[in-house]
Amino acid sequence: MTSGIEGLRSHGVASIAIACNTAHAWHAKLQRSHPDVELLHIVEETAKYLAAQRIEAVCLLATQGTYSLGFYQAALAQRGIACHLPMEPEREQVMRGIRDGVKAGDLGLATRLFAEVARRMVERHGCDSLLLACTEIPLALHGVPGHAGARLVDPADVLARALANRAYEMG
């Protein structure tokens, strides 16, 4: 990531977005190492977006690493947004959907696994917003079975919009 940031910096880039949620574990270190460029933080941008949308609770679908880091839980709690996590077997099911589904090219498997976990979480927690905090999940999850009104929020999309806003502000 460092060489990528340095390459972009050498071409005059002022703001950079890293789409991988889990990679934000290194955000602070990377930002300290490159103080002359703004590294947008996917979690902070997503938390700001959810707060602006007045979303009060989300179900979080992510990697084990993202759950362990706890940065979504903390950022959302600071804004008064409840963050519901899958149970451990469901987390494993999400990881299987990422690994054996999307990454292996079996989107049908990924869709089934993600949709089952999403449905259970929406029913258990009664929340209608799901945060798809892994770039692979939105590739296979397009809705929640039995819950047509469920809102899927893609942090990569939120981050891309924040980056575009920075570009238009500078132009």
mmCIF file of C-alpha atoms in Angstrom:
data_model
loop_
_atom_site.group_PDB
_atom_site.id
_atom_site.type_symbol
_atom_site.label_atom_id
_atom_site.label_comp_id
_atom_site.label_asym_id
_atom_site.label_seq_id
_atom_site.Cartn_x
_atom_site.Cartn_y
_atom_site.Cartn_z
ATOM 1 C CA MET A 1 0.000 0.000 0.000
ATOM 2 C CA THR A 2 2.873 2.329 0.772
ATOM 3 C CA SER A 3 4.303 2.089 -2.741
ATOM 4 C CA GLY A 4 0.848 2.669 -4.219
ATOM 5 C CA ILE A 5 0.360 5.772 -2.083
ATOM 6 C CA GLU A 6 3.800 7.065 -3.008
ATOM 7 C CA GLY A 7 3.122 6.461 -6.700
ATOM 8 C CA LEU A 8 -0.149 8.366 -6.529
ATOM 9 C CA ARG A 9 1.483 11.145 -4.507
ATOM 10 C CA SER A 10 4.205 11.525 -7.137
ATOM 11 C CA HIS A 11 1.462 12.287 -9.677
ATOM 12 C CA GLY A 12 -0.002 15.055 -7.517
ATOM 13 C CA VAL A 13 -2.877 13.138 -5.964
ATOM 14 C CA ALA A 14 -4.151 14.936 -2.862
ATOM 15 C CA SER A 15 -6.751 12.430 -1.589
ATOM 16 C CA ILE A 16 -6.678 8.642 -1.728
ATOM 17 C CA ALA A 17 -9.333 6.032 -0.967
ATOM 18 C CA ILE A 18 -8.534 2.439 -0.019
ATOM 19 C CA ALA A 19 -11.560 0.282 -0.824
ATOM 20 C CA CYS A 20 -10.689 -2.713 1.372
ATOM 21 C CA ASN A 21 -12.345 -2.392 4.782
ATOM 22 C CA THR A 22 -9.919 -4.703 6.577
ATOM 23 C CA ALA A 23 -6.908 -2.823 5.144
ATOM 24 C CA HIS A 24 -7.956 0.158 7.231
ATOM 25 C CA ALA A 25 -6.212 -1.581 10.127
ATOM 26 C CA TRP A 26 -3.119 0.192 8.736
ATOM 27 C CA HIS A 27 -4.821 3.526 8.018
ATOM 28 C CA ALA A 28 -3.334 5.479 10.933
ATOM 29 C CA LYS A 29 0.203 4.257 10.240
ATOM 30 C CA LEU A 30 -0.121 4.992 6.531
ATOM 31 C CA GLN A 31 -1.543 8.464 7.206
ATOM 32 C CA ARG A 32 1.316 9.270 9.613
ATOM 33 C CA SER A 33 3.807 8.106 6.981
ATOM 34 C CA HIS A 34 2.182 10.270 4.293
ATOM 35 C CA PRO A 35 1.004 13.480 6.008
ATOM 36 C CA ASP A 36 0.932 15.441 2.753
ATOM 37 C CA VAL A 37 -1.900 13.338 1.296
ATOM 38 C CA GLU A 38 -5.378 12.721 2.714
ATOM 39 C CA LEU A 39 -6.189 9.045 3.163
ATOM 40 C CA LEU A 40 -9.941 8.831 3.462
ATOM 41 C CA HIS A 41 -11.080 6.382 6.112
ATOM 42 C CA ILE A 42 -13.821 4.064 4.886
ATOM 43 C CA VAL A 43 -15.256 3.550 8.369
ATOM 44 C CA GLU A 44 -15.411 7.258 9.244
ATOM 45 C CA GLU A 45 -16.937 8.160 5.882
ATOM 46 C CA THR A 46 -19.524 5.391 6.247
ATOM 47 C CA ALA A 47 -20.382 6.361 9.823
ATOM 48 C CA LYS A 48 -20.857 10.003 8.751
ATOM 49 C CA TYR A 49 -23.060 8.896 5.872
ATOM 50 C CA LEU A 50 -25.232 6.656 8.074
ATOM 51 C CA ALA A 51 -25.636 9.426 10.642
ATOM 52 C CA ALA A 52 -26.614 11.913 7.914
ATOM 53 C CA GLN A 53 -29.211 9.400 6.685
ATOM 54 C CA ARG A 54 -30.532 9.161 10.269
ATOM 55 C CA ILE A 55 -30.009 5.417 10.320
ATOM 56 C CA GLU A 56 -30.283 4.235 13.921
ATOM 57 C CA ALA A 57 -29.148 0.610 13.598
ATOM 58 C CA VAL A 58 -27.283 -1.601 11.140
ATOM 59 C CA CYS A 59 -26.453 -5.265 10.775
ATOM 60 C CA LEU A 60 -22.762 -5.596 9.925
ATOM 61 C CA LEU A 61 -21.580 -8.176 7.381
ATOM 62 C CA ALA A 62 -17.789 -8.190 7.170
ATOM 63 C CA THR A 63 -14.620 -10.246 7.442
ATOM 64 C CA GLN A 64 -13.437 -11.778 10.703
ATOM 65 C CA GLY A 65 -10.603 -9.239 10.659
ATOM 66 C CA THR A 66 -12.994 -6.315 10.434
ATOM 67 C CA TYR A 67 -15.096 -7.670 13.302
ATOM 68 C CA SER A 68 -11.954 -8.192 15.406
ATOM 69 C CA LEU A 69 -10.674 -4.668 14.759
ATOM 70 C CA GLY A 70 -13.954 -3.255 16.069
ATOM 71 C CA PHE A 71 -13.617 0.001 14.197
ATOM 72 C CA TYR A 72 -17.138 -0.047 12.741
ATOM 73 C CA GLN A 73 -18.616 -0.814 16.139
ATOM 74 C CA ALA A 74 -16.700 2.091 17.741
ATOM 75 C CA ALA A 75 -17.354 4.659 14.992
ATOM 76 C CA LEU A 76 -21.046 3.842 14.871
ATOM 77 C CA ALA A 77 -21.411 3.880 18.659
ATOM 78 C CA GLN A 78 -19.873 7.378 18.737
ATOM 79 C CA ARG A 79 -22.730 8.502 16.503
ATOM 80 C CA GLY A 80 -25.428 6.664 18.437
ATOM 81 C CA ILE A 81 -25.919 3.983 15.785
ATOM 82 C CA ALA A 82 -26.458 0.428 17.026
ATOM 83 C CA CYS A 83 -24.248 -2.117 15.272
ATOM 84 C CA HIS A 84 -25.450 -5.712 15.292
ATOM 85 C CA LEU A 85 -22.936 -8.454 14.556
ATOM 86 C CA PRO A 86 -23.600 -11.961 13.269
ATOM 87 C CA MET A 87 -23.210 -14.886 15.626
ATOM 88 C CA GLU A 88 -19.952 -16.837 15.257
ATOM 89 C CA PRO A 89 -21.381 -19.570 12.967
ATOM 90 C CA GLU A 90 -22.872 -16.821 10.791
ATOM 91 C CA ARG A 91 -19.512 -15.060 10.626
ATOM 92 C CA GLU A 92 -17.990 -18.298 9.386
ATOM 93 C CA GLN A 93 -20.767 -18.535 6.808
ATOM 94 C CA VAL A 94 -19.979 -15.008 5.580
ATOM 95 C CA MET A 95 -16.278 -15.890 5.359
ATOM 96 C CA ARG A 96 -17.170 -19.013 3.387
ATOM 97 C CA GLY A 97 -19.228 -16.864 1.025
ATOM 98 C CA ILE A 98 -16.238 -14.574 0.533
ATOM 99 C CA ARG A 99 -13.629 -17.322 0.176
ATOM 100 C CA ASP A 100 -15.483 -20.230 -1.458
ATOM 101 C CA GLY A 101 -18.060 -18.076 -3.182
ATOM 102 C CA VAL A 102 -16.904 -14.732 -4.566
ATOM 103 C CA LYS A 103 -13.145 -15.326 -4.586
ATOM 104 C CA ALA A 104 -13.616 -18.801 -6.098
ATOM 105 C CA GLY A 105 -16.012 -17.487 -8.747
ATOM 106 C CA ASP A 106 -19.142 -19.174 -7.366
ATOM 107 C CA LEU A 107 -21.461 -16.184 -6.979
ATOM 108 C CA GLY A 108 -24.485 -18.461 -6.551
ATOM 109 C CA LEU A 109 -22.973 -19.991 -3.423
ATOM 110 C CA ALA A 110 -21.961 -16.563 -2.117
ATOM 111 C CA THR A 111 -25.446 -15.160 -2.715
ATOM 112 C CA ARG A 112 -27.095 -18.044 -0.842
ATOM 113 C CA LEU A 113 -24.711 -17.801 2.124
ATOM 114 C CA PHE A 114 -24.841 -14.006 2.430
ATOM 115 C CA ALA A 115 -28.613 -13.850 1.947
ATOM 116 C CA GLU A 116 -29.245 -16.462 4.635
ATOM 117 C CA VAL A 117 -27.135 -14.607 7.193
ATOM 118 C CA ALA A 118 -28.648 -11.247 6.212
ATOM 119 C CA ARG A 119 -32.199 -12.584 6.538
ATOM 120 C CA ARG A 120 -31.524 -14.098 9.959
ATOM 121 C CA MET A 121 -29.905 -10.899 11.215
ATOM 122 C CA VAL A 122 -32.715 -8.647 9.982
ATOM 123 C CA GLU A 123 -35.290 -10.906 11.614
ATOM 124 C CA ARG A 124 -33.336 -11.250 14.869
ATOM 125 C CA HIS A 125 -32.498 -7.561 15.288
ATOM 126 C CA GLY A 126 -35.379 -5.935 13.452
ATOM 127 C CA CYS A 127 -33.089 -3.541 11.649
ATOM 128 C CA ASP A 128 -33.635 -2.679 8.015
ATOM 129 C CA SER A 129 -30.109 -1.523 7.085
ATOM 130 C CA LEU A 130 -27.233 -3.867 6.350
ATOM 131 C CA LEU A 131 -23.667 -2.646 6.128
ATOM 132 C CA LEU A 132 -21.769 -4.728 3.538
ATOM 133 C CA ALA A 133 -18.283 -4.046 4.904
ATOM 134 C CA CYS A 134 -16.239 -6.255 2.575
ATOM 135 C CA THR A 135 -15.796 -5.458 -1.107
ATOM 136 C CA GLU A 136 -16.778 -9.023 -2.061
ATOM 137 C CA ILE A 137 -20.187 -9.001 -0.348
ATOM 138 C CA PRO A 138 -21.961 -6.444 -2.609
ATOM 139 C CA LEU A 139 -20.919 -8.513 -5.627
ATOM 140 C CA ALA A 140 -23.245 -11.312 -4.512
ATOM 141 C CA LEU A 141 -25.817 -9.823 -2.119
ATOM 142 C CA HIS A 142 -28.454 -7.715 -3.848
ATOM 143 C CA GLY A 143 -31.296 -8.012 -1.382
ATOM 144 C CA VAL A 144 -32.574 -9.782 1.716
ATOM 145 C CA PRO A 145 -35.050 -12.623 1.086
ATOM 146 C CA GLY A 146 -38.446 -11.786 2.557
ATOM 147 C CA HIS A 147 -37.368 -8.224 3.350
ATOM 148 C CA ALA A 148 -37.665 -6.226 0.135
ATOM 149 C CA GLY A 149 -37.353 -2.955 2.056
ATOM 150 C CA ALA A 150 -33.989 -3.806 3.585
ATOM 151 C CA ARG A 151 -31.361 -1.235 2.695
ATOM 152 C CA LEU A 152 -27.916 -2.460 1.639
ATOM 153 C CA VAL A 153 -25.145 0.047 2.324
ATOM 154 C CA ASP A 154 -21.844 -0.487 0.510
ATOM 155 C CA PRO A 155 -18.987 1.349 2.266
ATOM 156 C CA ALA A 156 -16.924 1.249 -0.946
ATOM 157 C CA ASP A 157 -19.680 3.215 -2.669
ATOM 158 C CA VAL A 158 -19.812 5.685 0.228
ATOM 159 C CA LEU A 159 -16.025 6.040 0.058
ATOM 160 C CA ALA A 160 -16.065 6.586 -3.716
ATOM 161 C CA ARG A 161 -18.648 9.347 -3.329
ATOM 162 C CA ALA A 162 -16.555 10.989 -0.588
ATOM 163 C CA LEU A 163 -13.503 10.869 -2.853
ATOM 164 C CA ALA A 164 -15.461 12.359 -5.752
ATOM 165 C CA ASN A 165 -16.701 15.132 -3.440
ATOM 166 C CA ARG A 166 -13.078 15.921 -2.518
ATOM 167 C CA ALA A 167 -12.163 16.104 -6.214
ATOM 168 C CA TYR A 168 -15.036 18.493 -7.007
ATOM 169 C CA GLU A 169 -14.180 20.685 -3.988
ATOM 170 C CA MET A 170 -10.598 21.030 -5.229
ATOM 171 C CA GLY A 171 -11.488 21.623 -8.892
#
